[in-house]
Amino acid sequence: MEKFEKLSGIAAPMPLVNIDTDMIIPKAFLKTIKRSGLGVNLFDEMRYERDGSEKPDFVLNQPQYRQASILVAGDNFGCGSSREHAPWALKDFGIQAIISTSFADIFFNNCFKNGILPIVLPQDQVDVLMKDAEKGANARIEIDLENQTITASDGESFSFEVDEFKKHCLLNGLDDIGLTMEKAASIDLFEAKSGAERPWV
Amino acid sequence: MSPKTLYDKIWDAHVAHESDDGTCLLYIDRHLVHEVTSPQAFEGLRMAGRKVRAPEKTIAVPDHNVPTTLERLDGIIENEEGRIQVEALDKNAREFGLHYYPMNDVRQGIVHIVGPEQGWTLPGMTVVCGDSHTATHGAFGALAHGIGTSEVEHVLATQTLIQKKSKNMKVEITGKLRPGVTAKDITLAVIGETGTAGGTGYVIEYCGEAIRDLSMEGRMTVCNMAIEGGARAGLIAPDQKTFDYVQGRPHAPKGGQWETALEWWKTLYSDDDAHWDKIVTLKGEEIEPVVTWGTSPEDVLPISAKVPAPSDFEGGKIDAAARSLDYMGLEPGTPLSEIKIDAVFVGSCTNGRIEDFREVAKILKGRKVADGVRMMIVPGSGLVRAQAEEEGLAEIFEEAGAEWRLPGCSMCLAMNPDQLAEHERCASTSNRNFEGRQGYKGRTHLVSPGMAAAAAVTGKLTDVRELV
């Protein structure tokens, strides 16, 4: 996995609440057996007409946001289906960080597995960053994972919380499975003990 | 020993390793796998030269994009991409030595219906699947939740998940339900109360007299939609009903092991003075048959209510409600019971079990599906289908003019050809009313099976109590 240390990028505003993973990547694109190439279908039904032409009003179709690498989103972003195709599509489009007041649990975890940083901030701070994002391409937001800070284009800075282990994995681009396999002895031990206690499992 | 919740007890029994910062490796007892969220995980294993650590605890079944029409019995999947996914699962299950129920096995069905039916899901277990509705299995007092594909690969390789513990939330439904009110109404009413993010960061335990009174089927319906309330998982403490349901199933423990298991299962309840981080209480007798009017499962109202206006809401929900009403083609102030429908879908992991079809048959018996309405009834598994046929339910459905289909996820997420056309309006027993969920620009109203049948008969959203 790619390392995530610092990010300076254009943020796109998506104030709608409850943006679900069906919106992020509709089911028609779940039939792939690959992880790549989903960016073109990110937010497909919001982004394109049925004939494939772009809906000019949609935020990521506007010239100033085509290069966005950050989303500032409404509450409960990523709710619904567990499909990891959602972060795959976001990542493939170029989104590396998402800021909201809350995220759905499974989506939140899926982001970290794909080098995307989801950041939870209080409503008033999200409001400031939403306004900043609405300024368009001139307003670059900076994210520093090591120091856990976000800086808006006018210099206003907020700190954010992130799980220590998840931060460590993102900063170093670590693969979870490799890390867990280093603890194989603990798993063996647990299996032996629980197998004796609960042989029916 | 300090008092514990049911969640605390199951969690503690499955921690294989704990780091200083509280990050745990949670051991997984059952891993359920389907064709849509697993191909990339198996590919990852192959590329890294890894094996499935516990194939005997891994159960695979295709469900999301299998066709539900009869030509499937000839092994035909018309959609090429769907066929490739099902074939990939066939191959992966065979090569990695998993328990497997192929498309035309009578035991095939929706993964969350097959697990309990075959006795794979047992009290006190940890159960995961690359599907958010894994919460269903919580009805057995199992800690069950959905995971992403990277986590599917992690569980395949290590039989563990990297987890931090969630908080404890109690949802109590006191008293008795009134006639015509079902488990689906309970679970929707709870989401209406808490919102779709109300459970975020929590594991919910449902309790109270109205929950205890539910059958196992009803309890699965309640837990199934815990994820719609944002919770990681929903749980119901096992009791005699649970044990009776489990006993004798193909993969349930037998003989001496049954007795040992039972002894442990009987300790799986929340202690009286356990700590809860959040408590929600609803009175069972105040719950009415409900429907959703918008495009989020939290958009719930009793059938006796009217379509709300955006101005009835606050904050970000004002714009969301306006968008929902526009998408749904609804005018504020319209009585919900006057909304005409074009289609009815009965099925899904929420309401695809035998009890659900019995409810539908009660309403459809001696009646006809209204002119201009198409009704699709899709059993949750081949065994449910067989039982419904044996009980004469299928005959009632067909006489009423409904389509009786083969098992699968079908129009719950419309990955196969079972889809709504643009602007078609559907009364559906499934779990999500998101934009486009049942077909591009399709409009979904979530309801109980009885309410779905009532809508089919009258051609509009209807209070089921008028027809019983």
XYZ file of C-alpha atoms in Angstrom:
669
model
C 0.000 0.000 0.000
C 1.103 3.568 -0.731
C 2.240 5.676 2.218
C 0.082 8.571 3.370
C 2.089 11.326 5.080
C 1.024 14.765 3.914
C -1.554 15.869 1.416
C -2.100 19.268 -0.112
C -5.016 19.293 -2.484
C -8.241 20.692 -3.825
C -11.267 19.801 -1.744
C -14.668 19.240 -3.323
C -17.761 20.113 -1.253
C -20.505 17.458 -0.989
C -22.779 18.736 1.800
C -25.515 16.129 1.240
C -26.035 13.939 4.338
C -26.214 10.129 4.244
C -24.251 9.674 0.989
C -24.416 5.890 0.724
C -22.114 3.445 -1.004
C -24.793 2.754 -3.639
C -24.388 6.417 -4.642
C -20.595 6.237 -4.506
C -20.500 3.212 -6.796
C -23.803 1.802 -8.090
C -24.284 -1.951 -8.242
C -23.834 -2.112 -12.002
C -20.099 -1.773 -11.375
C -19.795 -4.444 -8.706
C -19.537 -7.228 -11.250
C -15.838 -6.748 -11.699
C -13.363 -9.220 -10.292
C -10.654 -6.537 -10.128
C -9.964 -3.611 -7.810
C -8.861 -1.139 -10.467
C -10.558 1.104 -12.994
C -13.638 2.119 -10.977
C -12.830 5.857 -10.794
C -14.620 6.624 -14.045
C -17.848 5.306 -12.477
C -17.447 7.049 -9.124
C -20.836 8.623 -8.199
C -22.046 7.337 -11.563
C -25.770 8.099 -11.274
C -25.149 11.557 -9.782
C -22.385 12.325 -12.259
C -23.730 11.134 -15.620
C -26.956 11.170 -17.597
C -28.290 7.810 -18.762
C -26.644 8.375 -22.173
C -23.230 8.755 -20.549
C -22.994 12.538 -20.889
C -21.878 14.493 -17.847
C -24.297 16.329 -15.582
C -22.649 19.771 -15.505
C -24.032 20.618 -12.036
C -22.367 17.700 -10.302
C -19.446 18.913 -8.267
C -16.749 16.628 -9.699
C -17.769 17.610 -13.246
C -16.990 21.262 -12.574
C -13.588 22.280 -13.947
C -12.270 23.531 -10.600
C -12.962 20.177 -8.905
C -11.863 17.659 -11.519
C -8.495 17.360 -9.804
C -9.957 17.161 -6.287
C -8.108 14.852 -3.901
C -10.201 15.656 -0.826
C -13.957 15.477 -0.224
C -15.697 17.530 2.439
C -18.940 15.653 2.968
C -22.207 15.721 4.911
C -22.904 13.569 7.940
C -22.839 9.734 7.841
C -20.802 9.445 4.655
C -20.427 5.922 3.252
C -23.492 4.359 4.871
C -25.110 1.218 3.525
C -23.469 -1.623 1.677
C -20.044 -2.935 2.742
C -18.751 -2.828 -0.852
C -15.049 -1.943 -0.869
C -15.653 -0.904 -4.447
C -16.588 2.479 -2.894
C -13.095 3.339 -1.608
C -11.571 1.641 -4.676
C -13.554 4.018 -6.902
C -12.697 7.054 -4.765
C -9.015 6.165 -4.746
C -8.972 5.472 -8.472
C -10.514 8.899 -9.093
C -7.790 10.465 -6.974
C -9.554 11.063 -3.637
C -7.108 10.497 -0.781
C -8.921 12.050 2.175
C -12.551 12.610 3.196
C -13.709 14.997 5.906
C -17.105 14.661 7.583
C -18.875 14.806 10.936
C -19.293 11.011 10.846
C -18.689 7.971 8.676
C -20.394 4.605 8.528
C -18.328 1.984 10.317
C -17.519 -0.466 7.508
C -16.723 2.259 4.974
C -14.475 3.971 7.527
C -12.432 0.779 7.975
C -12.356 0.101 4.237
C -10.794 3.527 3.608
C -7.741 2.774 5.744
C -7.171 -0.504 3.877
C -6.817 1.514 0.697
C -4.646 4.417 1.765
C -7.565 6.852 2.129
C -7.727 8.941 5.300
C -11.270 9.581 6.625
C -11.266 12.459 9.119
C -14.018 13.132 11.646
C -14.396 16.742 12.805
C -17.088 18.609 14.736
C -19.841 20.297 12.722
C -18.464 23.862 13.084
C -15.054 22.829 11.749
C -16.570 20.850 8.881
C -18.622 23.968 8.095
C -15.422 26.059 7.848
C -13.784 23.518 5.535
C -16.993 23.166 3.481
C -16.939 26.933 2.874
C -13.262 26.717 1.990
C -13.951 23.887 -0.451
C -16.683 25.961 -2.080
C -14.021 28.489 -3.100
C -12.829 26.026 -5.741
C -9.392 25.294 -7.063
C -7.779 28.333 -5.461
C -8.389 26.914 -2.023
C -5.993 24.113 -1.223
C -6.489 22.255 2.026
C -3.460 20.718 3.695
C -3.505 17.553 5.760
C -0.573 16.456 7.907
C -1.152 12.945 9.240
C 1.969 12.776 11.417
C 0.933 15.909 13.324
C -2.809 15.241 12.883
C -3.652 18.688 11.559
C -5.787 20.106 8.746
C -5.088 23.604 7.510
C -7.611 25.551 5.472
C -6.529 27.866 2.658
C -6.597 30.950 4.914
C -4.295 29.302 7.445
C -6.943 28.285 9.992
C -5.869 24.964 11.414
C -7.688 22.116 13.185
C -6.346 19.027 14.851
C -8.017 15.646 14.343
C -8.065 12.279 16.068
C -6.900 9.093 14.409
C -6.448 5.589 15.772
C -2.743 5.027 16.555
C -2.513 1.686 14.805
C -4.348 2.859 11.709
C -2.136 5.959 11.577
C 0.985 3.824 11.846
C -0.195 1.601 8.965
C -1.048 4.585 6.737
C 2.195 6.458 7.457
C 4.242 3.394 6.631
C 2.045 1.916 3.915
C 1.806 -1.357 5.850
C -0.137 -4.431 4.786
C -2.411 -5.641 7.593
C -2.177 -9.307 6.700
C 1.603 -9.327 6.914
C 1.415 -7.666 10.335
C -1.160 -10.156 11.628
C 0.828 -13.101 10.337
C 3.660 -12.023 12.615
C 1.264 -12.866 15.449
C 0.513 -16.356 14.141
C 1.731 -17.916 17.394
C -0.996 -16.076 19.338
C -3.624 -17.269 16.867
C -2.351 -20.863 17.125
C -2.517 -20.645 20.893
C -6.027 -19.200 20.841
C -7.218 -21.886 18.430
C -5.854 -24.660 20.629
C -7.407 -23.223 23.785
C -10.805 -22.312 22.335
C -10.895 -25.567 20.384
C -10.685 -27.435 23.678
C -13.316 -25.245 25.346
C -15.715 -25.012 22.411
C -15.057 -28.072 20.249
C -18.298 -27.585 18.298
C -17.072 -24.388 16.649
C -16.007 -10.226 38.252
C -17.409 -6.998 36.870
C -20.800 -7.244 35.171
C -20.756 -7.671 31.406
C -23.062 -7.210 28.466
C -23.660 -10.044 26.019
C -21.367 -8.252 23.572
C -18.620 -8.007 26.229
C -18.866 -11.760 26.871
C -18.637 -12.791 23.221
C -15.865 -10.280 22.575
C -13.797 -11.471 25.547
C -14.144 -15.087 24.415
C -12.630 -14.267 21.009
C -9.639 -11.994 21.633
C -6.622 -13.856 20.280
C -4.189 -10.989 20.814
C -4.389 -7.517 22.331
C -1.888 -4.731 21.700
C -1.055 -2.017 24.201
C -3.267 0.501 22.404
C -6.311 -1.792 22.683
C -6.188 -3.009 19.072
C -7.248 -6.657 19.112
C -7.085 -9.648 16.870
C -10.591 -11.033 17.091
C -10.859 -14.712 16.216
C -13.552 -15.492 13.644
C -15.609 -18.682 14.063
C -17.537 -18.511 10.803
C -16.666 -16.740 7.587
C -19.434 -16.580 4.987
C -18.453 -15.759 1.423
C -20.430 -14.734 -1.684
C -19.488 -14.011 -5.272
C -19.507 -10.207 -5.365
C -17.140 -9.142 -2.587
C -14.727 -12.091 -2.634
C -12.974 -12.433 -6.046
C -10.385 -9.738 -5.276
C -9.695 -11.304 -1.879
C -8.939 -14.746 -3.338
C -6.820 -13.105 -6.022
C -4.875 -11.350 -3.258
C -4.218 -14.684 -1.559
C -2.959 -16.217 -4.773
C -0.659 -13.311 -5.517
C 0.875 -13.539 -2.039
C 1.049 -17.356 -2.123
C -1.221 -17.589 0.944
C -3.723 -20.283 1.896
C -7.126 -20.140 3.577
C -6.235 -20.727 7.215
C -9.497 -22.433 8.235
C -11.410 -23.678 5.192
C -13.590 -25.800 7.502
C -14.948 -22.556 9.021
C -15.490 -20.882 5.659
C -18.807 -21.262 3.826
C -19.423 -20.008 0.309
C -22.633 -19.551 -1.666
C -23.493 -17.446 -4.739
C -26.529 -15.235 -4.134
C -26.192 -11.600 -5.240
C -26.370 -11.938 -8.985
C -27.793 -15.393 -9.612
C -30.893 -15.264 -11.829
C -34.152 -16.174 -10.092
C -35.985 -17.415 -13.191
C -36.409 -21.087 -14.030
C -33.867 -21.193 -16.872
C -31.228 -21.001 -14.190
C -31.940 -24.692 -13.544
C -30.234 -25.313 -16.885
C -27.160 -23.563 -15.473
C -27.630 -20.441 -17.558
C -26.590 -16.968 -16.384
C -27.257 -14.597 -19.260
C -25.250 -11.671 -17.887
C -21.629 -12.383 -18.695
C -20.047 -10.421 -15.860
C -22.378 -12.035 -13.337
C -21.570 -15.438 -14.742
C -17.837 -14.749 -14.424
C -18.269 -13.876 -10.740
C -20.264 -17.022 -10.008
C -17.710 -19.135 -11.889
C -14.903 -17.443 -9.954
C -16.611 -18.416 -6.692
C -17.048 -22.019 -7.924
C -13.352 -22.145 -8.693
C -12.191 -20.435 -5.504
C -14.381 -22.608 -3.284
C -13.018 -25.742 -4.952
C -9.375 -24.712 -5.002
C -9.285 -23.484 -1.421
C -11.440 -26.349 -0.106
C -14.364 -24.360 1.332
C -17.838 -25.631 2.211
C -19.810 -24.720 -0.874
C -23.447 -24.588 -1.978
C -23.433 -24.107 -5.750
C -26.169 -22.243 -7.610
C -28.424 -25.222 -8.242
C -27.958 -27.015 -4.912
C -31.310 -27.104 -3.068
C -29.508 -25.641 -0.028
C -28.334 -22.594 -2.008
C -29.834 -19.256 -1.081
C -29.046 -15.864 0.374
C -25.933 -16.300 2.485
C -27.638 -14.910 5.616
C -30.489 -17.370 5.278
C -28.291 -20.374 4.462
C -25.974 -19.860 7.474
C -28.675 -20.228 10.157
C -30.619 -22.820 8.147
C -27.634 -25.154 7.931
C -26.654 -24.648 11.568
C -23.419 -22.823 10.748
C -24.561 -19.864 12.824
C -24.582 -20.697 16.532
C -24.894 -18.673 19.737
C -21.732 -17.023 21.056
C -19.908 -17.222 17.748
C -18.167 -14.499 15.788
C -19.526 -14.444 12.227
C -18.349 -12.207 9.405
C -19.129 -11.857 5.716
C -18.305 -9.327 3.023
C -21.849 -8.052 3.248
C -23.329 -5.453 5.552
C -26.406 -7.529 6.364
C -24.297 -10.076 8.225
C -25.867 -8.415 11.267
C -28.748 -10.893 10.657
C -26.896 -13.666 12.500
C -26.969 -11.585 15.678
C -30.456 -13.013 16.231
C -28.713 -16.120 17.606
C -26.607 -14.194 20.084
C -23.667 -14.349 17.680
C -21.440 -11.310 17.131
C -21.904 -10.854 13.417
C -20.988 -8.019 11.124
C -20.130 -7.030 7.588
C -16.569 -6.440 6.393
C -14.888 -5.085 3.275
C -13.001 -7.164 0.737
C -9.574 -6.388 2.244
C -10.912 -7.735 5.530
C -12.339 -10.772 3.726
C -8.802 -11.475 2.546
C -7.481 -10.870 6.061
C -9.946 -13.367 7.561
C -9.263 -15.925 4.837
C -5.516 -15.693 5.538
C -5.516 -15.377 9.328
C -9.022 -16.324 10.605
C -8.907 -13.066 12.582
C -9.927 -9.448 12.183
C -8.097 -6.389 13.486
C -10.684 -4.701 15.662
C -11.258 -2.227 18.417
C -14.200 -2.764 20.661
C -17.419 -0.859 19.995
C -19.587 0.708 22.668
C -22.677 -0.989 24.114
C -26.162 0.167 23.165
C -29.386 -1.316 24.478
C -32.577 -1.092 22.446
C -35.505 -2.242 24.506
C -38.947 -2.853 23.048
C -41.308 -3.161 25.972
C -44.770 -4.738 26.067
C -46.682 -6.500 23.315
C -46.994 -5.672 19.640
C -50.487 -4.968 18.377
C -51.994 -7.257 15.694
C -50.604 -6.588 12.209
C -47.348 -5.176 13.597
C -44.262 -7.265 12.906
C -40.500 -7.506 13.413
C -39.987 -5.365 10.293
C -42.050 -2.578 11.818
C -39.974 -2.803 15.006
C -36.647 -2.546 13.211
C -37.805 0.304 10.939
C -39.384 2.145 13.877
C -36.088 1.925 15.777
C -34.176 3.428 12.822
C -36.852 6.115 12.516
C -36.144 6.923 16.157
C -32.326 6.782 16.157
C -31.520 7.802 12.571
C -29.179 5.939 10.237
C -26.119 7.166 12.150
C -27.625 6.658 15.618
C -25.884 3.326 16.081
C -22.490 4.338 14.654
C -19.737 3.131 16.983
C -22.065 0.765 18.848
C -23.123 -2.836 18.979
C -26.846 -2.951 19.695
C -28.503 -5.521 21.904
C -32.240 -5.730 21.297
C -34.238 -6.829 24.319
C -37.599 -6.495 26.012
C -40.825 -8.456 25.946
C -41.693 -7.668 22.318
C -38.298 -9.013 21.199
C -38.550 -12.142 23.370
C -41.989 -12.804 21.869
C -40.586 -12.828 18.311
C -39.803 -16.071 16.494
C -36.221 -16.680 15.326
C -37.302 -15.511 11.874
C -38.579 -12.251 13.328
C -35.437 -11.771 15.380
C -33.327 -12.196 12.239
C -35.399 -9.464 10.568
C -34.747 -7.116 13.496
C -30.975 -7.750 13.641
C -30.653 -7.664 9.845
C -31.351 -3.941 9.795
C -29.054 -3.020 12.719
C -26.595 -1.894 10.052
C -29.238 0.459 8.628
C -29.138 2.161 12.005
C -25.356 2.469 11.675
C -24.484 -0.153 14.308
C -21.619 -2.558 13.750
C -23.843 -5.435 14.849
C -27.190 -6.253 16.432
C -27.583 -8.960 19.054
C -30.379 -10.811 20.784
C -29.570 -13.033 23.761
C -30.178 -16.711 22.991
C -33.043 -18.456 24.785
C -35.036 -21.680 24.477
C -36.429 -20.540 21.096
C -32.878 -20.159 19.820
C -31.801 -23.563 21.097
C -34.915 -25.240 19.638
C -34.259 -23.613 16.252
C -30.605 -24.704 16.211
C -30.985 -28.266 17.483
C -30.807 -30.924 14.782
C -29.556 -28.633 12.007
C -26.847 -30.211 9.844
C -23.887 -28.349 11.376
C -25.207 -27.862 14.912
C -23.356 -29.770 17.651
C -24.693 -33.209 18.525
C -24.657 -35.587 21.508
C -22.259 -34.669 24.304
C -21.064 -31.591 22.431
C -24.641 -30.312 22.314
C -24.840 -30.491 26.110
C -21.481 -28.699 26.545
C -22.485 -26.047 24.048
C -25.867 -25.539 25.690
C -24.261 -25.045 29.062
C -22.147 -22.197 27.676
C -24.915 -20.699 25.569
C -27.090 -20.374 28.674
C -24.519 -17.958 30.150
C -24.826 -15.642 27.152
C -26.929 -12.739 28.396
C -26.216 -9.239 29.664
C -25.743 -9.108 33.417
C -28.348 -7.058 35.299
C -25.988 -4.255 36.251
C -23.948 -4.214 33.040
C -22.914 -0.799 31.723
C -24.679 0.661 28.663
C -23.276 3.629 26.776
C -26.663 4.389 25.223
C -30.202 3.165 25.849
C -33.222 3.534 23.570
C -36.650 2.355 24.674
C -39.752 1.997 22.517
C -43.157 0.830 23.684
C -44.220 -2.175 21.631
C -47.896 -1.281 21.767
C -47.179 2.172 20.281
C -45.495 0.807 17.140
C -47.704 0.915 14.058
C -47.255 -0.711 10.661
C -44.755 1.618 8.998
C -43.521 2.533 5.517
C -40.596 4.597 4.275
C -41.314 7.676 2.203
C -37.774 8.773 1.238
C -34.393 7.420 0.181
C -32.904 6.645 3.573
C -34.148 3.880 5.886
C -34.562 6.552 8.586
C -37.361 8.133 6.527
C -39.981 6.074 8.363
C -43.577 6.936 9.193
C -46.689 5.028 10.260
C -48.920 4.149 7.303
C -51.549 6.475 8.789
C -49.249 9.503 8.344
C -48.718 11.939 5.465
C -45.687 12.635 3.288
C -43.596 15.195 5.226
C -42.217 18.484 3.904
C -38.502 19.404 3.918
C -39.353 22.170 6.375
C -40.320 19.490 8.913
C -36.590 18.751 9.291
C -33.448 20.474 10.525
C -29.858 20.963 9.365
C -28.535 18.893 6.469
C -31.696 16.791 6.484
C -33.717 19.666 4.944
C -31.848 19.416 1.636
C -31.717 15.640 1.848
C -35.495 15.444 2.335
C -36.124 17.775 -0.605
C -33.864 15.641 -2.773
C -35.626 12.454 -1.571
C -39.114 13.803 -2.294
C -38.026 14.868 -5.756
C -36.479 11.463 -6.430
C -39.529 9.662 -5.038
C -41.960 11.893 -6.961
C -43.978 12.705 -3.849
C -45.854 15.823 -2.742
C -45.732 16.824 0.932
C -49.084 16.328 2.635
C -50.146 13.318 0.544
C -51.527 10.541 2.779
C -49.077 7.629 2.553
C -52.035 5.281 2.089
C -52.937 7.026 -1.184
C -49.587 6.368 -2.881
C -50.093 4.067 -5.874
C -47.520 1.402 -6.587
C -46.427 -0.463 -9.739
C -44.488 -3.352 -8.271
C -44.164 -5.442 -5.134
C -41.057 -7.340 -4.062
C -41.163 -9.939 -1.301
C -37.862 -11.523 -0.363
C -34.280 -10.631 0.682
C -32.230 -11.485 3.764
C -34.567 -9.193 5.697
C -37.815 -10.973 4.837
C -37.098 -14.090 2.780
C -37.876 -16.759 5.370
C -40.822 -19.146 5.661
C -42.702 -17.054 8.223
C -42.590 -14.062 5.867
C -44.190 -16.072 3.085
C -46.883 -17.350 5.434
C -47.770 -13.722 6.241
C -47.985 -12.915 2.556
C -50.112 -15.993 1.835
C -52.589 -15.006 4.585
C -53.304 -11.751 2.766
C -53.184 -13.113 -0.794
C -55.372 -16.167 -0.163
C -58.543 -15.800 -2.214
C -57.448 -12.400 -3.535
C -55.766 -11.159 -6.712
C -52.807 -8.884 -7.316
C -54.292 -5.563 -8.528
C -54.364 -4.823 -12.257
C -51.211 -3.146 -13.486
C -49.158 -4.315 -10.489
C -46.431 -6.915 -10.816
C -45.538 -8.895 -7.744
C -42.319 -10.840 -7.435
C -41.921 -13.322 -4.573
C -38.407 -14.664 -4.106
C -37.592 -17.232 -1.421
C -34.415 -16.808 0.608
C -33.198 -20.337 -0.051
C -34.015 -23.499 -1.947
C -35.195 -25.098 1.286
C -37.535 -22.178 2.026
C -38.853 -22.541 -1.516
C -39.465 -26.258 -1.034
C -41.202 -25.700 2.290
C -43.416 -22.938 0.902
C -44.437 -25.282 -1.900
C -45.124 -28.102 0.540
C -47.306 -25.832 2.679
C -49.301 -24.760 -0.380
C -48.119 -21.151 -0.175
C -46.630 -21.117 -3.665
C -49.990 -22.162 -5.064
C -51.698 -19.245 -3.312
C -49.088 -16.846 -4.752
C -49.514 -18.122 -8.273
C -53.308 -18.119 -8.068
C -53.160 -14.512 -6.927
C -51.070 -13.670 -9.988
C -47.672 -13.228 -8.327
C -44.407 -14.580 -9.743
C -42.868 -17.319 -7.582
C -39.143 -17.466 -8.215
C -35.897 -19.262 -7.442
C -33.835 -18.139 -4.443
C -31.369 -15.235 -4.453
C -30.897 -11.597 -3.495
C -32.919 -10.579 -6.542
C -34.521 -7.128 -6.530
C -33.193 -6.212 -3.097
C -30.152 -4.825 -4.889
C -31.055 -5.584 -8.475
C -27.685 -6.912 -9.564
C -29.417 -9.562 -11.620
C -32.164 -8.810 -14.192
C -34.798 -8.379 -11.421
C -35.017 -4.575 -11.496
C -37.464 -1.688 -11.424
C -37.861 0.437 -14.536
C -37.359 4.219 -14.322
C -39.893 5.857 -11.977
C -41.545 2.533 -11.154
C -42.725 2.539 -7.564
C -42.295 -0.570 -5.438
C -43.501 -1.766 -2.041
C -40.558 -3.877 -0.970
C -39.729 -6.104 1.990
C -36.012 -5.462 1.463
C -33.753 -3.251 3.564
C -32.645 -0.240 1.528
C -34.588 2.498 -0.223
C -31.473 4.250 -1.545
C -31.552 6.034 -4.897
C -31.222 3.499 -7.684
C -31.059 0.562 -5.292
C -33.776 -1.505 -7.016
C -33.082 -0.146 -10.497
C -32.092 3.165 -12.081
C -34.546 5.831 -10.844
C -36.707 3.127 -9.258
C -38.671 4.202 -6.173
C -38.685 1.965 -3.124
C -40.983 1.964 -0.104
C -39.776 -0.407 2.608
C -42.531 -2.389 4.318
C -43.249 -5.663 6.134
C -44.311 -8.756 4.155
C -47.973 -8.338 5.181
C -47.922 -4.691 4.117
C -46.305 -5.654 0.806
C -49.073 -8.186 0.142
C -51.749 -5.651 1.085
C -50.228 -3.132 -1.347
C -50.199 -5.780 -4.069
C -53.923 -6.412 -3.614
C -55.057 -2.773 -3.469
C -52.456 -1.269 -5.822
C -51.434 1.349 -3.266
C -49.644 1.530 0.061
C -52.181 0.061 2.482
C -52.577 -0.597 6.174
C -52.451 -4.392 6.337
C -54.896 -4.322 9.250
C -57.670 -3.371 6.825
C -57.280 -6.715 5.073
C -57.051 -9.185 7.958
